[in-house]
JSON list of C-alpha atoms in Angstrom, two decimals:
[
{"chain": "A", "resi": 1, "resn": "MET", "atom": "CA", "xyz": [172.62, -85.87, 4.38]},
{"chain": "A", "resi": 2, "resn": "ILE", "atom": "CA", "xyz": [175.59, -87.32, 2.48]},
{"chain": "A", "resi": 3, "resn": "ASP", "atom": "CA", "xyz": [175.09, -90.73, 0.89]},
{"chain": "A", "resi": 4, "resn": "THR", "atom": "CA", "xyz": [178.48, -92.51, 0.95]},
{"chain": "A", "resi": 5, "resn": "CYS", "atom": "CA", "xyz": [177.50, -95.87, -0.52]},
{"chain": "A", "resi": 6, "resn": "ASP", "atom": "CA", "xyz": [179.15, -96.83, -3.76]},
{"chain": "A", "resi": 7, "resn": "PRO", "atom": "CA", "xyz": [176.63, -96.87, -6.60]},
{"chain": "A", "resi": 8, "resn": "ARG", "atom": "CA", "xyz": [178.67, -99.56, -8.35]},
{"chain": "A", "resi": 9, "resn": "PRO", "atom": "CA", "xyz": [179.88, -102.00, -5.68]},
{"chain": "A", "resi": 10, "resn": "ASP", "atom": "CA", "xyz": [182.77, -104.25, -6.62]},
{"chain": "A", "resi": 11, "resn": "ILE", "atom": "CA", "xyz": [181.43, -107.68, -5.78]},
{"chain": "A", "resi": 12, "resn": "LEU", "atom": "CA", "xyz": [184.42, -109.59, -7.15]},
{"chain": "A", "resi": 13, "resn": "ALA", "atom": "CA", "xyz": [187.39, -107.42, -6.29]},
{"chain": "A", "resi": 14, "resn": "HIS", "atom": "CA", "xyz": [189.82, -109.49, -8.34]},
{"chain": "A", "resi": 15, "resn": "PRO", "atom": "CA", "xyz": [189.80, -112.81, -10.08]},
{"chain": "A", "resi": 16, "resn": "ILE", "atom": "CA", "xyz": [191.31, -115.76, -8.23]},
{"chain": "A", "resi": 17, "resn": "TRP", "atom": "CA", "xyz": [194.37, -115.88, -10.49]},
{"chain": "A", "resi": 18, "resn": "ASP", "atom": "CA", "xyz": [195.17, -112.22, -9.67]},
{"chain": "A", "resi": 19, "resn": "ALA", "atom": "CA", "xyz": [194.85, -112.73, -5.91]},
{"chain": "A", "resi": 20, "resn": "HIS", "atom": "CA", "xyz": [198.51, -113.76, -5.56]},
{"chain": "A", "resi": 21, "resn": "THR", "atom": "CA", "xyz": [200.89, -111.02, -4.36]},
{"chain": "A", "resi": 22, "resn": "GLU", "atom": "CA", "xyz": [204.17, -111.01, -6.25]},
{"chain": "A", "resi": 23, "resn": "TYR", "atom": "CA", "xyz": [207.38, -111.79, -4.35]},
{"chain": "A", "resi": 24, "resn": "ARG", "atom": "CA", "xyz": [209.01, -108.48, -5.29]},
{"chain": "A", "resi": 25, "resn": "LEU", "atom": "CA", "xyz": [206.03, -106.50, -4.02]},
{"chain": "A", "resi": 26, "resn": "GLN", "atom": "CA", "xyz": [205.63, -108.51, -0.84]},
{"chain": "A", "resi": 27, "resn": "TYR", "atom": "CA", "xyz": [209.28, -108.67, 0.26]},
{"chain": "A", "resi": 28, "resn": "ASN", "atom": "CA", "xyz": [210.71, -105.56, -1.46]},
{"chain": "A", "resi": 29, "resn": "ARG", "atom": "CA", "xyz": [213.51, -107.53, -3.08]},
{"chain": "A", "resi": 30, "resn": "PRO", "atom": "CA", "xyz": [214.00, -109.65, -6.20]},
{"chain": "A", "resi": 31, "resn": "ARG", "atom": "CA", "xyz": [213.97, -113.42, -6.04]},
{"chain": "A", "resi": 32, "resn": "TYR", "atom": "CA", "xyz": [217.37, -114.95, -5.42]},
{"chain": "A", "resi": 33, "resn": "TRP", "atom": "CA", "xyz": [217.96, -116.60, -8.79]},
{"chain": "A", "resi": 34, "resn": "THR", "atom": "CA", "xyz": [216.61, -113.77, -10.93]},
{"chain": "A", "resi": 35, "resn": "GLY", "atom": "CA", "xyz": [218.80, -111.32, -8.99]},
{"chain": "A", "resi": 36, "resn": "TRP", "atom": "CA", "xyz": [221.81, -113.59, -9.38]},
{"chain": "A", "resi": 37, "resn": "ILE", "atom": "CA", "xyz": [221.26, -113.83, -13.14]},
{"chain": "A", "resi": 38, "resn": "ALA", "atom": "CA", "xyz": [220.80, -110.05, -13.36]},
{"chain": "A", "resi": 39, "resn": "SER", "atom": "CA", "xyz": [224.06, -109.52, -11.46]},
{"chain": "A", "resi": 40, "resn": "ARG", "atom": "CA", "xyz": [225.93, -111.69, -13.97]},
{"chain": "A", "resi": 41, "resn": "ILE", "atom": "CA", "xyz": [224.39, -110.04, -17.04]},
{"chain": "A", "resi": 42, "resn": "SER", "atom": "CA", "xyz": [224.40, -106.42, -15.90]},
{"chain": "A", "resi": 43, "resn": "PRO", "atom": "CA", "xyz": [225.90, -105.76, -12.46]},
{"chain": "A", "resi": 44, "resn": "THR", "atom": "CA", "xyz": [224.95, -102.08, -12.55]},
{"chain": "A", "resi": 45, "resn": "SER", "atom": "CA", "xyz": [221.24, -102.69, -13.10]},
{"chain": "A", "resi": 46, "resn": "GLN", "atom": "CA", "xyz": [218.81, -101.80, -10.34]},
{"chain": "A", "resi": 47, "resn": "GLU", "atom": "CA", "xyz": [217.73, -105.43, -9.95]},
{"chain": "A", "resi": 48, "resn": "ALA", "atom": "CA", "xyz": [221.33, -106.62, -9.51]},
{"chain": "A", "resi": 49, "resn": "MET", "atom": "CA", "xyz": [222.30, -103.88, -7.07]},
{"chain": "A", "resi": 50, "resn": "VAL", "atom": "CA", "xyz": [219.24, -104.46, -4.87]},
{"chain": "A", "resi": 51, "resn": "TRP", "atom": "CA", "xyz": [219.89, -108.22, -4.96]},
{"chain": "A", "resi": 52, "resn": "HIS", "atom": "CA", "xyz": [223.51, -107.68, -3.91]},
{"chain": "A", "resi": 53, "resn": "GLU", "atom": "CA", "xyz": [222.48, -105.43, -0.99]},
{"chain": "A", "resi": 54, "resn": "ASN", "atom": "CA", "xyz": [219.98, -108.05, 0.21]},
{"chain": "A", "resi": 55, "resn": "VAL", "atom": "CA", "xyz": [222.54, -110.87, -0.09]},
{"chain": "A", "resi": 56, "resn": "GLN", "atom": "CA", "xyz": [224.98, -108.80, 2.00]},
{"chain": "A", "resi": 57, "resn": "ALA", "atom": "CA", "xyz": [222.24, -108.20, 4.59]},
{"chain": "A", "resi": 58, "resn": "GLY", "atom": "CA", "xyz": [221.42, -111.93, 4.77]},
{"chain": "A", "resi": 59, "resn": "GLN", "atom": "CA", "xyz": [217.86, -111.56, 3.52]},
{"chain": "A", "resi": 60, "resn": "TYR", "atom": "CA", "xyz": [218.05, -114.83, 1.55]},
{"chain": "A", "resi": 61, "resn": "ASP", "atom": "CA", "xyz": [219.51, -116.95, 4.39]},
{"chain": "A", "resi": 62, "resn": "SER", "atom": "CA", "xyz": [216.18, -118.15, 5.74]},
{"chain": "A", "resi": 63, "resn": "ARG", "atom": "CA", "xyz": [212.68, -118.32, 4.36]},
{"chain": "A", "resi": 64, "resn": "ASN", "atom": "CA", "xyz": [210.17, -115.46, 4.35]},
{"chain": "A", "resi": 65, "resn": "LEU", "atom": "CA", "xyz": [212.28, -112.84, 6.11]},
{"chain": "A", "resi": 66, "resn": "PRO", "atom": "CA", "xyz": [210.47, -109.50, 6.42]},
{"chain": "A", "resi": 67, "resn": "PRO", "atom": "CA", "xyz": [210.99, -106.82, 3.80]},
{"chain": "A", "resi": 68, "resn": "ARG", "atom": "CA", "xyz": [213.90, -104.46, 4.21]},
{"chain": "A", "resi": 69, "resn": "TYR", "atom": "CA", "xyz": [213.54, -100.74, 3.50]},
{"chain": "A", "resi": 70, "resn": "LYS", "atom": "CA", "xyz": [216.34, -98.21, 3.28]},
{"chain": "A", "resi": 71, "resn": "ARG", "atom": "CA", "xyz": [216.15, -95.19, 5.53]},
{"chain": "A", "resi": 72, "resn": "TYR", "atom": "CA", "xyz": [217.93, -91.97, 4.65]},
{"chain": "A", "resi": 73, "resn": "PHE", "atom": "CA", "xyz": [218.77, -89.49, 7.39]},
{"chain": "A", "resi": 74, "resn": "ALA", "atom": "CA", "xyz": [220.57, -86.98, 5.19]},
{"chain": "A", "resi": 75, "resn": "PRO", "atom": "CA", "xyz": [218.86, -84.60, 2.79]},
{"chain": "A", "resi": 76, "resn": "LYS", "atom": "CA", "xyz": [218.20, -85.96, -0.66]},
{"chain": "A", "resi": 77, "resn": "PRO", "atom": "CA", "xyz": [220.34, -84.47, -3.46]},
{"chain": "A", "resi": 78, "resn": "TRP", "atom": "CA", "xyz": [217.46, -82.49, -4.94]},
{"chain": "A", "resi": 79, "resn": "GLU", "atom": "CA", "xyz": [216.71, -81.06, -1.49]},
{"chain": "A", "resi": 80, "resn": "ALA", "atom": "CA", "xyz": [220.33, -80.10, -0.78]},
{"chain": "A", "resi": 81, "resn": "LEU", "atom": "CA", "xyz": [220.94, -78.31, -4.07]},
{"chain": "A", "resi": 82, "resn": "GLN", "atom": "CA", "xyz": [219.87, -74.69, -3.97]},
{"chain": "A", "resi": 83, "resn": "THR", "atom": "CA", "xyz": [218.49, -74.57, -7.47]},
{"chain": "A", "resi": 84, "resn": "GLY", "atom": "CA", "xyz": [215.25, -73.09, -8.65]},
{"chain": "A", "resi": 85, "resn": "GLY", "atom": "CA", "xyz": [213.07, -73.53, -11.67]},
{"chain": "A", "resi": 86, "resn": "ARG", "atom": "CA", "xyz": [214.03, -72.67, -15.20]},
{"chain": "A", "resi": 87, "resn": "ILE", "atom": "CA", "xyz": [214.44, -69.01, -16.04]},
{"chain": "A", "resi": 88, "resn": "ASP", "atom": "CA", "xyz": [211.67, -67.46, -18.12]},
{"chain": "A", "resi": 89, "resn": "PRO", "atom": "CA", "xyz": [213.34, -65.93, -21.23]},
{"chain": "A", "resi": 90, "resn": "ALA", "atom": "CA", "xyz": [210.81, -63.08, -21.34]},
{"chain": "A", "resi": 91, "resn": "LYS", "atom": "CA", "xyz": [211.63, -62.04, -17.78]},
{"chain": "A", "resi": 92, "resn": "GLN", "atom": "CA", "xyz": [215.33, -62.46, -18.44]},
{"chain": "A", "resi": 93, "resn": "GLN", "atom": "CA", "xyz": [215.18, -59.93, -21.31]},
{"chain": "A", "resi": 94, "resn": "VAL", "atom": "CA", "xyz": [213.34, -57.44, -19.10]},
{"chain": "A", "resi": 95, "resn": "ASN", "atom": "CA", "xyz": [215.88, -57.90, -16.32]},
{"chain": "A", "resi": 96, "resn": "SER", "atom": "CA", "xyz": [218.83, -57.57, -18.71]},
{"chain": "A", "resi": 97, "resn": "LYS", "atom": "CA", "xyz": [217.69, -54.04, -19.65]},
{"chain": "A", "resi": 98, "resn": "ALA", "atom": "CA", "xyz": [217.63, -53.03, -16.00]},
{"chain": "A", "resi": 99, "resn": "LYS", "atom": "CA", "xyz": [221.19, -54.18, -15.23]},
{"chain": "A", "resi": 100, "resn": "PRO", "atom": "CA", "xyz": [223.43, -51.61, -13.50]},
{"chain": "A", "resi": 101, "resn": "ALA", "atom": "CA", "xyz": [226.17, -50.01, -15.57]},
{"chain": "A", "resi": 102, "resn": "ALA", "atom": "CA", "xyz": [228.93, -51.81, -13.64]},
{"chain": "A", "resi": 103, "resn": "ASP", "atom": "CA", "xyz": [227.63, -55.21, -14.78]},
{"chain": "A", "resi": 104, "resn": "ARG", "atom": "CA", "xyz": [227.25, -54.26, -18.43]},
{"chain": "A", "resi": 105, "resn": "VAL", "atom": "CA", "xyz": [230.03, -54.87, -20.90]},
{"chain": "A", "resi": 106, "resn": "PRO", "atom": "CA", "xyz": [230.86, -51.63, -22.72]},
{"chain": "A", "resi": 107, "resn": "ALA", "atom": "CA", "xyz": [230.14, -51.57, -26.42]},
{"chain": "A", "resi": 108, "resn": "PRO", "atom": "CA", "xyz": [233.25, -51.54, -28.60]},
{"chain": "A", "resi": 109, "resn": "VAL", "atom": "CA", "xyz": [234.20, -48.05, -29.77]},
{"chain": "A", "resi": 110, "resn": "PRO", "atom": "CA", "xyz": [234.94, -47.87, -33.49]},
{"chain": "A", "resi": 111, "resn": "VAL", "atom": "CA", "xyz": [238.48, -46.76, -34.34]},
{"chain": "A", "resi": 112, "resn": "PRO", "atom": "CA", "xyz": [238.47, -43.58, -36.43]},
{"chain": "A", "resi": 113, "resn": "THR", "atom": "CA", "xyz": [239.89, -44.15, -39.86]},
{"chain": "A", "resi": 114, "resn": "ALA", "atom": "CA", "xyz": [241.66, -41.46, -41.77]},
{"chain": "A", "resi": 115, "resn": "ASP", "atom": "CA", "xyz": [240.41, -40.86, -45.24]},
{"chain": "A", "resi": 116, "resn": "VAL", "atom": "CA", "xyz": [243.57, -40.92, -47.27]},
{"chain": "A", "resi": 117, "resn": "SER", "atom": "CA", "xyz": [243.38, -40.17, -50.93]},
{"chain": "A", "resi": 118, "resn": "PRO", "atom": "CA", "xyz": [245.95, -41.45, -53.41]},
{"chain": "A", "resi": 119, "resn": "SER", "atom": "CA", "xyz": [247.13, -37.92, -54.06]},
{"chain": "A", "resi": 120, "resn": "ASP", "atom": "CA", "xyz": [248.21, -37.49, -50.41]},
{"chain": "A", "resi": 121, "resn": "LEU", "atom": "CA", "xyz": [250.72, -40.34, -50.68]}
]
């Protein structure tokens, strides 16, 4: 038999002052004035861009509108790119020895030098 009761029950789950859910968490958007200030200070910040999207969508027009979530129907960039993990240098050295001759760059051939003595001039 499996005993599923918690040996340490949480009688007081949270204090009263922590029972309040933050606006950002509840509505998935910043408050109007903090977003407005963020858009004036740094328009490219995440807070400002999300605020601007919600203003355009009319999420601040009336009180307590439901949260708005973006939905993406296209593949995400990291899913669309056909990239793999990093190459292991040890395996790369082993594979470089097994390259076919057509892929290898030929080693430079030394130019023969003539040994010329001063008496030959």
